[in-house]
PDB file of N, CA and C in Angstrom:
ATOM      1  N   GLN A  18       9.781  -3.289 -19.249  1.00 92.00           N
ATOM      2  CA  GLN A  18       8.343  -3.168 -18.982  1.00 92.00           C
ATOM      3  C   GLN A  18       8.153  -2.699 -17.524  1.00 92.00           C
ATOM      4  N   VAL A  19       7.394  -1.625 -17.367  1.00 95.00           N
ATOM      5  CA  VAL A  19       7.137  -1.089 -16.057  1.00 95.00           C
ATOM      6  C   VAL A  19       6.103  -1.948 -15.365  1.00 95.00           C
ATOM      7  N   GLN A  20       6.416  -2.340 -14.148  1.00 97.00           N
ATOM      8  CA  GLN A  20       5.468  -3.108 -13.350  1.00 97.00           C
ATOM      9  C   GLN A  20       5.580  -2.786 -11.881  1.00 97.00           C
ATOM     10  N   LEU A  21       4.430  -2.840 -11.227  1.00 98.00           N
ATOM     11  CA  LEU A  21       4.319  -2.859  -9.761  1.00 98.00           C
ATOM     12  C   LEU A  21       3.544  -4.116  -9.411  1.00 98.00           C
ATOM     13  N   VAL A  22       4.116  -4.906  -8.551  1.00 98.00           N
ATOM     14  CA  VAL A  22       3.473  -6.149  -8.191  1.00 98.00           C
ATOM     15  C   VAL A  22       3.338  -6.246  -6.670  1.00 98.00           C
ATOM     16  N   GLU A  23       2.102  -6.269  -6.223  1.00 98.00           N
ATOM     17  CA  GLU A  23       1.825  -6.395  -4.796  1.00 98.00           C
ATOM     18  C   GLU A  23       1.743  -7.875  -4.401  1.00 98.00           C
ATOM     19  N   SER A  24       2.119  -8.113  -3.168  1.00 98.00           N
ATOM     20  CA  SER A  24       2.026  -9.472  -2.594  1.00 98.00           C
ATOM     21  C   SER A  24       1.812  -9.334  -1.103  1.00 98.00           C
ATOM     22  N   GLY A  25       1.452 -10.462  -0.463  1.00 98.00           N
ATOM     23  CA  GLY A  25       1.346 -10.489   0.957  1.00 98.00           C
ATOM     24  C   GLY A  25      -0.054 -10.450   1.514  1.00 98.00           C
ATOM     25  N   GLY A  26      -1.025 -10.316   0.647  1.00 97.00           N
ATOM     26  CA  GLY A  26      -2.413 -10.316   1.114  1.00 97.00           C
ATOM     27  C   GLY A  26      -2.865 -11.669   1.555  1.00 97.00           C
ATOM     28  N   GLY A  27      -4.037 -11.711   2.164  1.00 97.00           N
ATOM     29  CA  GLY A  27      -4.574 -12.984   2.610  1.00 97.00           C
ATOM     30  C   GLY A  27      -5.688 -12.813   3.597  1.00 97.00           C
ATOM     31  N   LEU A  28      -6.024 -13.894   4.281  1.00 98.00           N
ATOM     32  CA  LEU A  28      -7.071 -13.899   5.276  1.00 98.00           C
ATOM     33  C   LEU A  28      -6.426 -13.826   6.681  1.00 98.00           C
ATOM     34  N   VAL A  29      -6.926 -12.926   7.466  1.00 98.00           N
ATOM     35  CA  VAL A  29      -6.365 -12.731   8.819  1.00 98.00           C
ATOM     36  C   VAL A  29      -7.513 -12.491   9.808  1.00 98.00           C
ATOM     37  N   HIS A  30      -7.324 -12.922  11.038  1.00 98.00           N
ATOM     38  CA  HIS A  30      -8.341 -12.669  12.032  1.00 98.00           C
ATOM     39  C   HIS A  30      -8.241 -11.229  12.537  1.00 98.00           C
ATOM     40  N   PRO A  31      -9.357 -10.680  13.044  1.00 98.00           N
ATOM     41  CA  PRO A  31      -9.286  -9.346  13.631  1.00 98.00           C
ATOM     42  C   PRO A  31      -8.220  -9.288  14.732  1.00 98.00           C
ATOM     43  N   GLY A  32      -7.496  -8.189  14.714  1.00 98.00           N
ATOM     44  CA  GLY A  32      -6.395  -8.030  15.656  1.00 98.00           C
ATOM     45  C   GLY A  32      -5.085  -8.539  15.132  1.00 98.00           C
ATOM     46  N   GLY A  33      -5.098  -9.229  14.040  1.00 98.00           N
ATOM     47  CA  GLY A  33      -3.897  -9.800  13.414  1.00 98.00           C
ATOM     48  C   GLY A  33      -3.113  -8.787  12.615  1.00 98.00           C
ATOM     49  N   SER A  34      -2.043  -9.259  12.008  1.00 98.00           N
ATOM     50  CA  SER A  34      -1.129  -8.406  11.253  1.00 98.00           C
ATOM     51  C   SER A  34      -0.814  -9.007   9.906  1.00 98.00           C
ATOM     52  N   LEU A  35      -0.551  -8.167   8.953  1.00 98.00           N
ATOM     53  CA  LEU A  35      -0.079  -8.564   7.641  1.00 98.00           C
ATOM     54  C   LEU A  35       0.917  -7.517   7.171  1.00 98.00           C
ATOM     55  N   THR A  36       1.850  -7.953   6.348  1.00 98.00           N
ATOM     56  CA  THR A  36       2.753  -6.995   5.690  1.00 98.00           C
ATOM     57  C   THR A  36       2.614  -7.188   4.195  1.00 98.00           C
ATOM     58  N   LEU A  37       2.214  -6.101   3.530  1.00 98.00           N
ATOM     59  CA  LEU A  37       2.120  -6.134   2.056  1.00 98.00           C
ATOM     60  C   LEU A  37       3.431  -5.616   1.478  1.00 98.00           C
ATOM     61  N   SER A  38       3.802  -6.217   0.351  1.00 98.00           N
ATOM     62  CA  SER A  38       5.000  -5.771  -0.369  1.00 98.00           C
ATOM     63  C   SER A  38       4.634  -5.320  -1.762  1.00 98.00           C
ATOM     64  N   CYS A  39       5.402  -4.405  -2.283  1.00 98.00           N
ATOM     65  CA  CYS A  39       5.206  -3.875  -3.638  1.00 98.00           C
ATOM     66  C   CYS A  39       6.584  -3.886  -4.296  1.00 98.00           C
ATOM     67  N   ALA A  40       6.712  -4.702  -5.337  1.00 98.00           N
ATOM     68  CA  ALA A  40       8.010  -4.815  -6.053  1.00 98.00           C
ATOM     69  C   ALA A  40       7.871  -4.088  -7.359  1.00 98.00           C
ATOM     70  N   ALA A  41       8.782  -3.165  -7.608  1.00 98.00           N
ATOM     71  CA  ALA A  41       8.790  -2.399  -8.870  1.00 98.00           C
ATOM     72  C   ALA A  41       9.834  -2.946  -9.810  1.00 98.00           C
ATOM     73  N   SER A  42       9.543  -2.905 -11.076  1.00 97.00           N
ATOM     74  CA  SER A  42      10.491  -3.283 -12.097  1.00 97.00           C
ATOM     75  C   SER A  42      10.306  -2.389 -13.322  1.00 97.00           C
ATOM     76  N   GLY A  43      11.353  -2.194 -14.088  1.00 96.00           N
ATOM     77  CA  GLY A  43      11.273  -1.363 -15.277  1.00 96.00           C
ATOM     78  C   GLY A  43      11.495   0.096 -15.036  1.00 96.00           C
ATOM     79  N   PHE A  44      11.615   0.493 -13.779  1.00 96.00           N
ATOM     80  CA  PHE A  44      11.900   1.893 -13.419  1.00 96.00           C
ATOM     81  C   PHE A  44      12.423   1.893 -12.000  1.00 96.00           C
ATOM     82  N   SER A  45      13.006   2.997 -11.590  1.00 96.00           N
ATOM     83  CA  SER A  45      13.523   3.125 -10.219  1.00 96.00           C
ATOM     84  C   SER A  45      12.578   3.940  -9.410  1.00 96.00           C
ATOM     85  N   ILE A  46      12.173   3.398  -8.260  1.00 97.00           N
ATOM     86  CA  ILE A  46      11.201   4.122  -7.420  1.00 97.00           C
ATOM     87  C   ILE A  46      11.850   5.301  -6.700  1.00 97.00           C
ATOM     88  N   SER A  47      13.191   5.398  -6.783  1.00 96.00           N
ATOM     89  CA  SER A  47      13.879   6.448  -5.998  1.00 96.00           C
ATOM     90  C   SER A  47      13.433   7.863  -6.402  1.00 96.00           C
ATOM     91  N   SER A  48      12.907   7.998  -7.602  1.00 94.00           N
ATOM     92  CA  SER A  48      12.426   9.292  -8.092  1.00 94.00           C
ATOM     93  C   SER A  48      10.903   9.477  -7.918  1.00 94.00           C
ATOM     94  N   TYR A  49      10.294   8.511  -7.237  1.00 97.00           N
ATOM     95  CA  TYR A  49       8.844   8.509  -7.122  1.00 97.00           C
ATOM     96  C   TYR A  49       8.441   8.449  -5.663  1.00 97.00           C
ATOM     97  N   SER A  50       7.401   9.180  -5.337  1.00 98.00           N
ATOM     98  CA  SER A  50       6.758   8.943  -4.051  1.00 98.00           C
ATOM     99  C   SER A  50       5.902   7.646  -4.231  1.00 98.00           C
ATOM    100  N   MET A  51       5.659   6.976  -3.149  1.00 98.00           N
ATOM    101  CA  MET A  51       4.908   5.750  -3.202  1.00 98.00           C
ATOM    102  C   MET A  51       3.686   5.843  -2.265  1.00 98.00           C
ATOM    103  N   SER A  52       2.603   5.273  -2.725  1.00 98.00           N
ATOM    104  CA  SER A  52       1.387   5.291  -1.903  1.00 98.00           C
ATOM    105  C   SER A  52       0.739   3.916  -1.945  1.00 98.00           C
ATOM    106  N   TRP A  53      -0.053   3.671  -0.912  1.00 98.00           N
ATOM    107  CA  TRP A  53      -0.897   2.503  -0.888  1.00 98.00           C
ATOM    108  C   TRP A  53      -2.339   3.004  -0.859  1.00 98.00           C
ATOM    109  N   TYR A  54      -3.172   2.365  -1.665  1.00 98.00           N
ATOM    110  CA  TYR A  54      -4.594   2.653  -1.714  1.00 98.00           C
ATOM    111  C   TYR A  54      -5.324   1.343  -1.421  1.00 98.00           C
ATOM    112  N   ARG A  55      -6.605   1.483  -1.116  1.00 98.00           N
ATOM    113  CA  ARG A  55      -7.423   0.285  -0.974  1.00 98.00           C
ATOM    114  C   ARG A  55      -8.825   0.563  -1.497  1.00 98.00           C
ATOM    115  N   GLN A  56      -9.455  -0.522  -1.931  1.00 98.00           N
ATOM    116  CA  GLN A  56     -10.800  -0.435  -2.446  1.00 98.00           C
ATOM    117  C   GLN A  56     -11.607  -1.591  -1.907  1.00 98.00           C
ATOM    118  N   ALA A  57     -12.584  -1.262  -1.090  1.00 96.00           N
ATOM    119  CA  ALA A  57     -13.466  -2.265  -0.512  1.00 96.00           C
ATOM    120  C   ALA A  57     -14.605  -2.547  -1.502  1.00 96.00           C
ATOM    121  N   PRO A  58     -15.215  -3.710  -1.405  1.00 91.00           N
ATOM    122  CA  PRO A  58     -16.319  -4.028  -2.306  1.00 91.00           C
ATOM    123  C   PRO A  58     -17.413  -2.968  -2.259  1.00 91.00           C
ATOM    124  N   GLY A  59     -17.769  -2.471  -3.454  1.00 94.00           N
ATOM    125  CA  GLY A  59     -18.829  -1.480  -3.550  1.00 94.00           C
ATOM    126  C   GLY A  59     -18.427  -0.065  -3.166  1.00 94.00           C
ATOM    127  N   LYS A  60     -17.166   0.128  -2.886  1.00 96.00           N
ATOM    128  CA  LYS A  60     -16.694   1.456  -2.481  1.00 96.00           C
ATOM    129  C   LYS A  60     -15.635   1.962  -3.445  1.00 96.00           C
ATOM    130  N   GLU A  61     -15.374   3.274  -3.369  1.00 97.00           N
ATOM    131  CA  GLU A  61     -14.358   3.880  -4.199  1.00 97.00           C
ATOM    132  C   GLU A  61     -12.947   3.591  -3.619  1.00 97.00           C
ATOM    133  N   ARG A  62     -11.980   3.620  -4.470  1.00 97.00           N
ATOM    134  CA  ARG A  62     -10.595   3.482  -4.064  1.00 97.00           C
ATOM    135  C   ARG A  62     -10.213   4.680  -3.186  1.00 97.00           C
ATOM    136  N   GLU A  63      -9.545   4.394  -2.074  1.00 98.00           N
ATOM    137  CA  GLU A  63      -9.164   5.457  -1.165  1.00 98.00           C
ATOM    138  C   GLU A  63      -7.675   5.364  -0.804  1.00 98.00           C
ATOM    139  N   PRO A  64      -7.045   6.498  -0.552  1.00 98.00           N
ATOM    140  CA  PRO A  64      -5.647   6.499  -0.157  1.00 98.00           C
ATOM    141  C   PRO A  64      -5.518   5.993   1.295  1.00 98.00           C
ATOM    142  N   VAL A  65      -4.490   5.249   1.552  1.00 98.00           N
ATOM    143  CA  VAL A  65      -4.206   4.711   2.858  1.00 98.00           C
ATOM    144  C   VAL A  65      -2.943   5.279   3.479  1.00 98.00           C
ATOM    145  N   ALA A  66      -1.893   5.283   2.708  1.00 98.00           N
ATOM    146  CA  ALA A  66      -0.589   5.719   3.214  1.00 98.00           C
ATOM    147  C   ALA A  66       0.279   6.237   2.089  1.00 98.00           C
ATOM    148  N   TYR A  67       1.155   7.162   2.472  1.00 98.00           N
ATOM    149  CA  TYR A  67       2.014   7.845   1.494  1.00 98.00           C
ATOM    150  C   TYR A  67       3.452   7.927   2.083  1.00 98.00           C
ATOM    151  N   ILE A  68       4.424   7.791   1.202  1.00 98.00           N
ATOM    152  CA  ILE A  68       5.809   8.008   1.617  1.00 98.00           C
ATOM    153  C   ILE A  68       6.539   8.753   0.517  1.00 98.00           C
ATOM    154  N   SER A  69       7.257   9.785   0.892  1.00 97.00           N
ATOM    155  CA  SER A  69       8.012  10.590  -0.099  1.00 97.00           C
ATOM    156  C   SER A  69       9.141   9.766  -0.690  1.00 97.00           C
ATOM    157  N   ASN A  70       9.704  10.285  -1.799  1.00 94.00           N
ATOM    158  CA  ASN A  70      10.735   9.493  -2.512  1.00 94.00           C
ATOM    159  C   ASN A  70      11.963   9.242  -1.646  1.00 94.00           C
ATOM    160  N   GLY A  71      12.257  10.157  -0.722  1.00 93.00           N
ATOM    161  CA  GLY A  71      13.385   9.958   0.167  1.00 93.00           C
ATOM    162  C   GLY A  71      13.012   9.208   1.431  1.00 93.00           C
ATOM    163  N   GLY A  72      11.739   9.009   1.651  1.00 93.00           N
ATOM    164  CA  GLY A  72      11.315   8.296   2.851  1.00 93.00           C
ATOM    165  C   GLY A  72      11.188   9.127   4.088  1.00 93.00           C
ATOM    166  N   ASP A  73      11.414  10.451   3.980  1.00 96.00           N
ATOM    167  CA  ASP A  73      11.398  11.297   5.164  1.00 96.00           C
ATOM    168  C   ASP A  73      10.029  11.828   5.526  1.00 96.00           C
ATOM    169  N   ILE A  74       9.094  11.705   4.625  1.00 98.00           N
ATOM    170  CA  ILE A  74       7.733  12.188   4.882  1.00 98.00           C
ATOM    171  C   ILE A  74       6.746  11.040   4.676  1.00 98.00           C
ATOM    172  N   THR A  75       5.899  10.821   5.654  1.00 98.00           N
ATOM    173  CA  THR A  75       4.843   9.815   5.556  1.00 98.00           C
ATOM    174  C   THR A  75       3.529  10.442   5.996  1.00 98.00           C
ATOM    175  N   ASN A  76       2.467   9.929   5.388  1.00 98.00           N
ATOM    176  CA  ASN A  76       1.122  10.374   5.779  1.00 98.00           C
ATOM    177  C   ASN A  76       0.224   9.139   5.767  1.00 98.00           C
ATOM    178  N   TYR A  77      -0.799   9.194   6.620  1.00 98.00           N
ATOM    179  CA  TYR A  77      -1.721   8.074   6.750  1.00 98.00           C
ATOM    180  C   TYR A  77      -3.133   8.603   6.801  1.00 98.00           C
ATOM    181  N   SER A  78      -4.073   7.839   6.329  1.00 98.00           N
ATOM    182  CA  SER A  78      -5.478   8.160   6.513  1.00 98.00           C
ATOM    183  C   SER A  78      -5.811   8.013   7.969  1.00 98.00           C
ATOM    184  N   ALA A  79      -6.821   8.737   8.410  1.00 98.00           N
ATOM    185  CA  ALA A  79      -7.205   8.701   9.809  1.00 98.00           C
ATOM    186  C   ALA A  79      -7.579   7.302  10.268  1.00 98.00           C
ATOM    187  N   SER A  80      -8.162   6.508   9.342  1.00 97.00           N
ATOM    188  CA  SER A  80      -8.672   5.208   9.723  1.00 97.00           C
ATOM    189  C   SER A  80      -7.537   4.179  10.003  1.00 97.00           C
ATOM    190  N   VAL A  81      -6.318   4.457   9.521  1.00 98.00           N
ATOM    191  CA  VAL A  81      -5.237   3.475   9.712  1.00 98.00           C
ATOM    192  C   VAL A  81      -4.079   4.033  10.519  1.00 98.00           C
ATOM    193  N   LYS A  82      -4.118   5.332  10.771  1.00 97.00           N
ATOM    194  CA  LYS A  82      -3.022   5.962  11.540  1.00 97.00           C
ATOM    195  C   LYS A  82      -2.803   5.235  12.840  1.00 97.00           C
ATOM    196  N   ASP A  83      -1.559   5.047  13.170  1.00 96.00           N
ATOM    197  CA  ASP A  83      -1.138   4.367  14.414  1.00 96.00           C
ATOM    198  C   ASP A  83      -1.295   2.857  14.348  1.00 96.00           C
ATOM    199  N   ARG A  84      -1.808   2.324  13.249  1.00 98.00           N
ATOM    200  CA  ARG A  84      -1.915   0.852  13.045  1.00 98.00           C
ATOM    201  C   ARG A  84      -1.081   0.399  11.894  1.00 98.00           C
ATOM    202  N   PHE A  85      -0.969   1.225  10.831  1.00 98.00           N
ATOM    203  CA  PHE A  85      -0.217   0.863   9.631  1.00 98.00           C
ATOM    204  C   PHE A  85       1.067   1.617   9.569  1.00 98.00           C
ATOM    205  N   LEU A  86       2.050   1.000   8.905  1.00 98.00           N
ATOM    206  CA  LEU A  86       3.389   1.655   8.740  1.00 98.00           C
ATOM    207  C   LEU A  86       3.856   1.433   7.315  1.00 98.00           C
ATOM    208  N   ILE A  87       4.069   2.525   6.609  1.00 98.00           N
ATOM    209  CA  ILE A  87       4.580   2.451   5.221  1.00 98.00           C
ATOM    210  C   ILE A  87       6.089   2.583   5.250  1.00 98.00           C
ATOM    211  N   SER A  88       6.752   1.854   4.387  1.00 98.00           N
ATOM    212  CA  SER A  88       8.202   1.953   4.271  1.00 98.00           C
ATOM    213  C   SER A  88       8.605   1.725   2.830  1.00 98.00           C
ATOM    214  N   ARG A  89       9.887   1.995   2.523  1.00 98.00           N
ATOM    215  CA  ARG A  89      10.384   1.770   1.192  1.00 98.00           C
ATOM    216  C   ARG A  89      11.841   1.443   1.285  1.00 98.00           C
ATOM    217  N   ASP A  90      12.348   0.764   0.244  1.00 97.00           N
ATOM    218  CA  ASP A  90      13.733   0.433   0.089  1.00 97.00           C
ATOM    219  C   ASP A  90      14.128   0.769  -1.334  1.00 97.00           C
ATOM    220  N   ASN A  91      14.750   1.925  -1.498  1.00 97.00           N
ATOM    221  CA  ASN A  91      15.088   2.366  -2.862  1.00 97.00           C
ATOM    222  C   ASN A  91      16.181   1.517  -3.502  1.00 97.00           C
ATOM    223  N   VAL A  92      16.946   0.806  -2.725  1.00 97.00           N
ATOM    224  CA  VAL A  92      17.970  -0.057  -3.265  1.00 97.00           C
ATOM    225  C   VAL A  92      17.308  -1.328  -3.828  1.00 97.00           C
ATOM    226  N   GLU A  93      16.429  -1.900  -3.003  1.00 97.00           N
ATOM    227  CA  GLU A  93      15.687  -3.098  -3.450  1.00 97.00           C
ATOM    228  C   GLU A  93      14.567  -2.788  -4.411  1.00 97.00           C
ATOM    229  N   ASN A  94      14.229  -1.484  -4.546  1.00 98.00           N
ATOM    230  CA  ASN A  94      13.133  -1.074  -5.425  1.00 98.00           C
ATOM    231  C   ASN A  94      11.799  -1.608  -5.002  1.00 98.00           C
ATOM    232  N   THR A  95      11.573  -1.535  -3.669  1.00 98.00           N
ATOM    233  CA  THR A  95      10.351  -2.086  -3.099  1.00 98.00           C
ATOM    234  C   THR A  95       9.752  -1.079  -2.127  1.00 98.00           C
ATOM    235  N   ALA A  96       8.500  -1.265  -1.876  1.00 98.00           N
ATOM    236  CA  ALA A  96       7.760  -0.559  -0.823  1.00 98.00           C
ATOM    237  C   ALA A  96       6.972  -1.583  -0.057  1.00 98.00           C
ATOM    238  N   ALA A  97       6.587  -1.211   1.137  1.00 98.00           N
ATOM    239  CA  ALA A  97       5.849  -2.170   1.987  1.00 98.00           C
ATOM    240  C   ALA A  97       4.822  -1.424   2.842  1.00 98.00           C
ATOM    241  N   LEU A  98       3.840  -2.165   3.278  1.00 98.00           N
ATOM    242  CA  LEU A  98       2.825  -1.640   4.183  1.00 98.00           C
ATOM    243  C   LEU A  98       2.623  -2.668   5.276  1.00 98.00           C
ATOM    244  N   GLN A  99       3.089  -2.339   6.488  1.00 98.00           N
ATOM    245  CA  GLN A  99       2.890  -3.180   7.622  1.00 98.00           C
ATOM    246  C   GLN A  99       1.569  -2.822   8.269  1.00 98.00           C
ATOM    247  N   MET A 100       0.691  -3.800   8.448  1.00 98.00           N
ATOM    248  CA  MET A 100      -0.664  -3.536   8.950  1.00 98.00           C
ATOM    249  C   MET A 100      -0.863  -4.310  10.243  1.00 98.00           C
ATOM    250  N   ASN A 101      -1.116  -3.595  11.295  1.00 98.00           N
ATOM    251  CA  ASN A 101      -1.294  -4.189  12.593  1.00 98.00           C
ATOM    252  C   ASN A 101      -2.718  -3.948  13.112  1.00 98.00           C
ATOM    253  N   ASP A 102      -3.116  -4.745  14.089  1.00 98.00           N
ATOM    254  CA  ASP A 102      -4.442  -4.595  14.702  1.00 98.00           C
ATOM    255  C   ASP A 102      -5.521  -4.454  13.652  1.00 98.00           C
ATOM    256  N   LEU A 103      -5.509  -5.393  12.715  1.00 98.00           N
ATOM    257  CA  LEU A 103      -6.449  -5.339  11.583  1.00 98.00           C
ATOM    258  C   LEU A 103      -7.880  -5.499  12.038  1.00 98.00           C
ATOM    259  N   LYS A 104      -8.763  -4.786  11.353  1.00 98.00           N
ATOM    260  CA  LYS A 104     -10.193  -4.788  11.663  1.00 98.00           C
ATOM    261  C   LYS A 104     -10.973  -5.259  10.453  1.00 98.00           C
ATOM    262  N   PRO A 105     -12.180  -5.754  10.650  1.00 97.00           N
ATOM    263  CA  PRO A 105     -12.989  -6.178   9.475  1.00 97.00           C
ATOM    264  C   PRO A 105     -13.138  -5.114   8.422  1.00 97.00           C
ATOM    265  N   GLU A 106     -13.169  -3.846   8.870  1.00 96.00           N
ATOM    266  CA  GLU A 106     -13.364  -2.728   7.908  1.00 96.00           C
ATOM    267  C   GLU A 106     -12.098  -2.476   7.113  1.00 96.00           C
ATOM    268  N   ASP A 107     -11.008  -3.152   7.414  1.00 98.00           N
ATOM    269  CA  ASP A 107      -9.788  -3.051   6.602  1.00 98.00           C
ATOM    270  C   ASP A 107      -9.836  -4.004   5.384  1.00 98.00           C
ATOM    271  N   THR A 108     -10.888  -4.811   5.340  1.00 98.00           N
ATOM    272  CA  THR A 108     -11.035  -5.750   4.229  1.00 98.00           C
ATOM    273  C   THR A 108     -11.156  -4.983   2.886  1.00 98.00           C
ATOM    274  N   ALA A 109     -10.279  -5.273   1.972  1.00 98.00           N
ATOM    275  CA  ALA A 109     -10.251  -4.535   0.684  1.00 98.00           C
ATOM    276  C   ALA A 109      -9.183  -5.123  -0.201  1.00 98.00           C
ATOM    277  N   ASP A 110      -9.168  -4.711  -1.463  1.00 98.00           N
ATOM    278  CA  ASP A 110      -8.042  -4.907  -2.329  1.00 98.00           C
ATOM    279  C   ASP A 110      -7.089  -3.731  -2.099  1.00 98.00           C
ATOM    280  N   TYR A 111      -5.828  -4.047  -1.938  1.00 98.00           N
ATOM    281  CA  TYR A 111      -4.827  -3.051  -1.672  1.00 98.00           C
ATOM    282  C   TYR A 111      -3.916  -2.893  -2.875  1.00 98.00           C
ATOM    283  N   PHE A 112      -3.664  -1.630  -3.268  1.00 98.00           N
ATOM    284  CA  PHE A 112      -2.897  -1.318  -4.450  1.00 98.00           C
ATOM    285  C   PHE A 112      -1.745  -0.384  -4.063  1.00 98.00           C
ATOM    286  N   CYS A 113      -0.574  -0.622  -4.678  1.00 98.00           N
ATOM    287  CA  CYS A 113       0.474   0.357  -4.524  1.00 98.00           C
ATOM    288  C   CYS A 113       0.561   1.177  -5.799  1.00 98.00           C
ATOM    289  N   SER A 114       1.049   2.403  -5.606  1.00 98.00           N
ATOM    290  CA  SER A 114       1.135   3.343  -6.679  1.00 98.00           C
ATOM    291  C   SER A 114       2.403   4.141  -6.598  1.00 98.00           C
ATOM    292  N   ALA A 115       3.041   4.357  -7.702  1.00 98.00           N
ATOM    293  CA  ALA A 115       4.228   5.201  -7.789  1.00 98.00           C
ATOM    294  C   ALA A 115       3.850   6.519  -8.472  1.00 98.00           C
ATOM    295  N   ILE A 116       4.221   7.624  -7.859  1.00 96.00           N
ATOM    296  CA  ILE A 116       3.816   8.926  -8.380  1.00 96.00           C
ATOM    297  C   ILE A 116       5.082   9.758  -8.626  1.00 96.00           C
ATOM    298  N   GLY A 117       5.237  10.158  -9.897  1.00 94.00           N
ATOM    299  CA  GLY A 117       6.381  10.990 -10.255  1.00 94.00           C
ATOM    300  C   GLY A 117       6.115  11.593 -11.623  1.00 94.00           C
ATOM    301  N   SER A 118       7.076  11.476 -12.502  1.00 90.00           N
ATOM    302  CA  SER A 118       6.897  11.958 -13.853  1.00 90.00           C
ATOM    303  C   SER A 118       5.786  11.188 -14.560  1.00 90.00           C
ATOM    304  N   GLU A 119       5.602   9.967 -14.129  1.00 93.00           N
ATOM    305  CA  GLU A 119       4.488   9.145 -14.567  1.00 93.00           C
ATOM    306  C   GLU A 119       3.775   8.649 -13.309  1.00 93.00           C
ATOM    307  N   ARG A 120       2.615   8.033 -13.539  1.00 96.00           N
ATOM    308  CA  ARG A 120       1.953   7.388 -12.399  1.00 96.00           C
ATOM    309  C   ARG A 120       1.721   5.935 -12.774  1.00 96.00           C
ATOM    310  N   TYR A 121       2.127   5.072 -11.854  1.00 98.00           N
ATOM    311  CA  TYR A 121       1.999   3.632 -12.101  1.00 98.00           C
ATOM    312  C   TYR A 121       1.177   2.989 -10.976  1.00 98.00           C
ATOM    313  N   TRP A 122       0.434   1.944 -11.352  1.00 98.00           N
ATOM    314  CA  TRP A 122      -0.391   1.213 -10.405  1.00 98.00           C
ATOM    315  C   TRP A 122      -0.079  -0.264 -10.533  1.00 98.00           C
ATOM    316  N   GLY A 123      -0.149  -0.909  -9.387  1.00 98.00           N
ATOM    317  CA  GLY A 123      -0.131  -2.388  -9.403  1.00 98.00           C
ATOM    318  C   GLY A 123      -1.532  -2.921  -9.583  1.00 98.00           C
ATOM    319  N   ARG A 124      -1.636  -4.248  -9.631  1.00 98.00           N
ATOM    320  CA  ARG A 124      -2.956  -4.854  -9.835  1.00 98.00           C
ATOM    321  C   ARG A 124      -3.649  -5.191  -8.548  1.00 98.00           C
ATOM    322  N   GLY A 125      -2.974  -5.063  -7.439  1.00 98.00           N
ATOM    323  CA  GLY A 125      -3.625  -5.233  -6.169  1.00 98.00           C
ATOM    324  C   GLY A 125      -3.408  -6.594  -5.517  1.00 98.00           C
ATOM    325  N   THR A 126      -3.613  -6.610  -4.222  1.00 98.00           N
ATOM    326  CA  THR A 126      -3.620  -7.854  -3.445  1.00 98.00           C
ATOM    327  C   THR A 126      -4.774  -7.775  -2.472  1.00 98.00           C
ATOM    328  N   GLN A 127      -5.424  -8.885  -2.289  1.00 98.00           N
ATOM    329  CA  GLN A 127      -6.649  -8.903  -1.476  1.00 98.00           C
ATOM    330  C   GLN A 127      -6.334  -9.161  -0.017  1.00 98.00           C
ATOM    331  N   VAL A 128      -6.943  -8.364   0.822  1.00 98.00           N
ATOM    332  CA  VAL A 128      -6.858  -8.532   2.299  1.00 98.00           C
ATOM    333  C   VAL A 128      -8.248  -8.760   2.836  1.00 98.00           C
ATOM    334  N   THR A 129      -8.421  -9.831   3.534  1.00 98.00           N
ATOM    335  CA  THR A 129      -9.693 -10.129   4.177  1.00 98.00           C
ATOM    336  C   THR A 129      -9.493 -10.290   5.686  1.00 98.00           C
ATOM    337  N   VAL A 130     -10.227  -9.513   6.449  1.00 98.00           N
ATOM    338  CA  VAL A 130     -10.130  -9.578   7.873  1.00 98.00           C
ATOM    339  C   VAL A 130     -11.443 -10.124   8.410  1.00 98.00           C
ATOM    340  N   SER A 131     -11.402 -11.339   8.949  1.00 97.00           N
ATOM    341  CA  SER A 131     -12.626 -11.997   9.351  1.00 97.00           C
ATOM    342  C   SER A 131     -12.334 -13.052  10.402  1.00 97.00           C
ATOM    343  N   SER A 132     -13.257 -13.244  11.267  1.00 95.00           N
ATOM    344  CA  SER A 132     -13.113 -14.301  12.263  1.00 95.00           C
ATOM    345  C   SER A 132     -13.766 -15.585  11.745  1.00 95.00           C
TER     346      SER A 132
END
């Protein structure tokens, strides 16, 4: 059974950090690029970060560039999103997605940035 399971979300103060993890099962992510998306309440889902299947290419949205870092471990079959200097506007549900011959989505993990 193909699954992507996100974890690591929670409540953090502004300026804090969180690292989200995405564990894949039922397929190998090595043939897939991986992305993180987020969806804030009342807003559309938006891309946050992207990493190529080999890990040599990364891209970030302007709103998170220089604060977030995407990574992957093809041996462990996982991806991660390190989030630093978090702001209230980063509050959202965060989803990982695998893009290749198929597209897979996780169910998301909630991140709340609040004092």
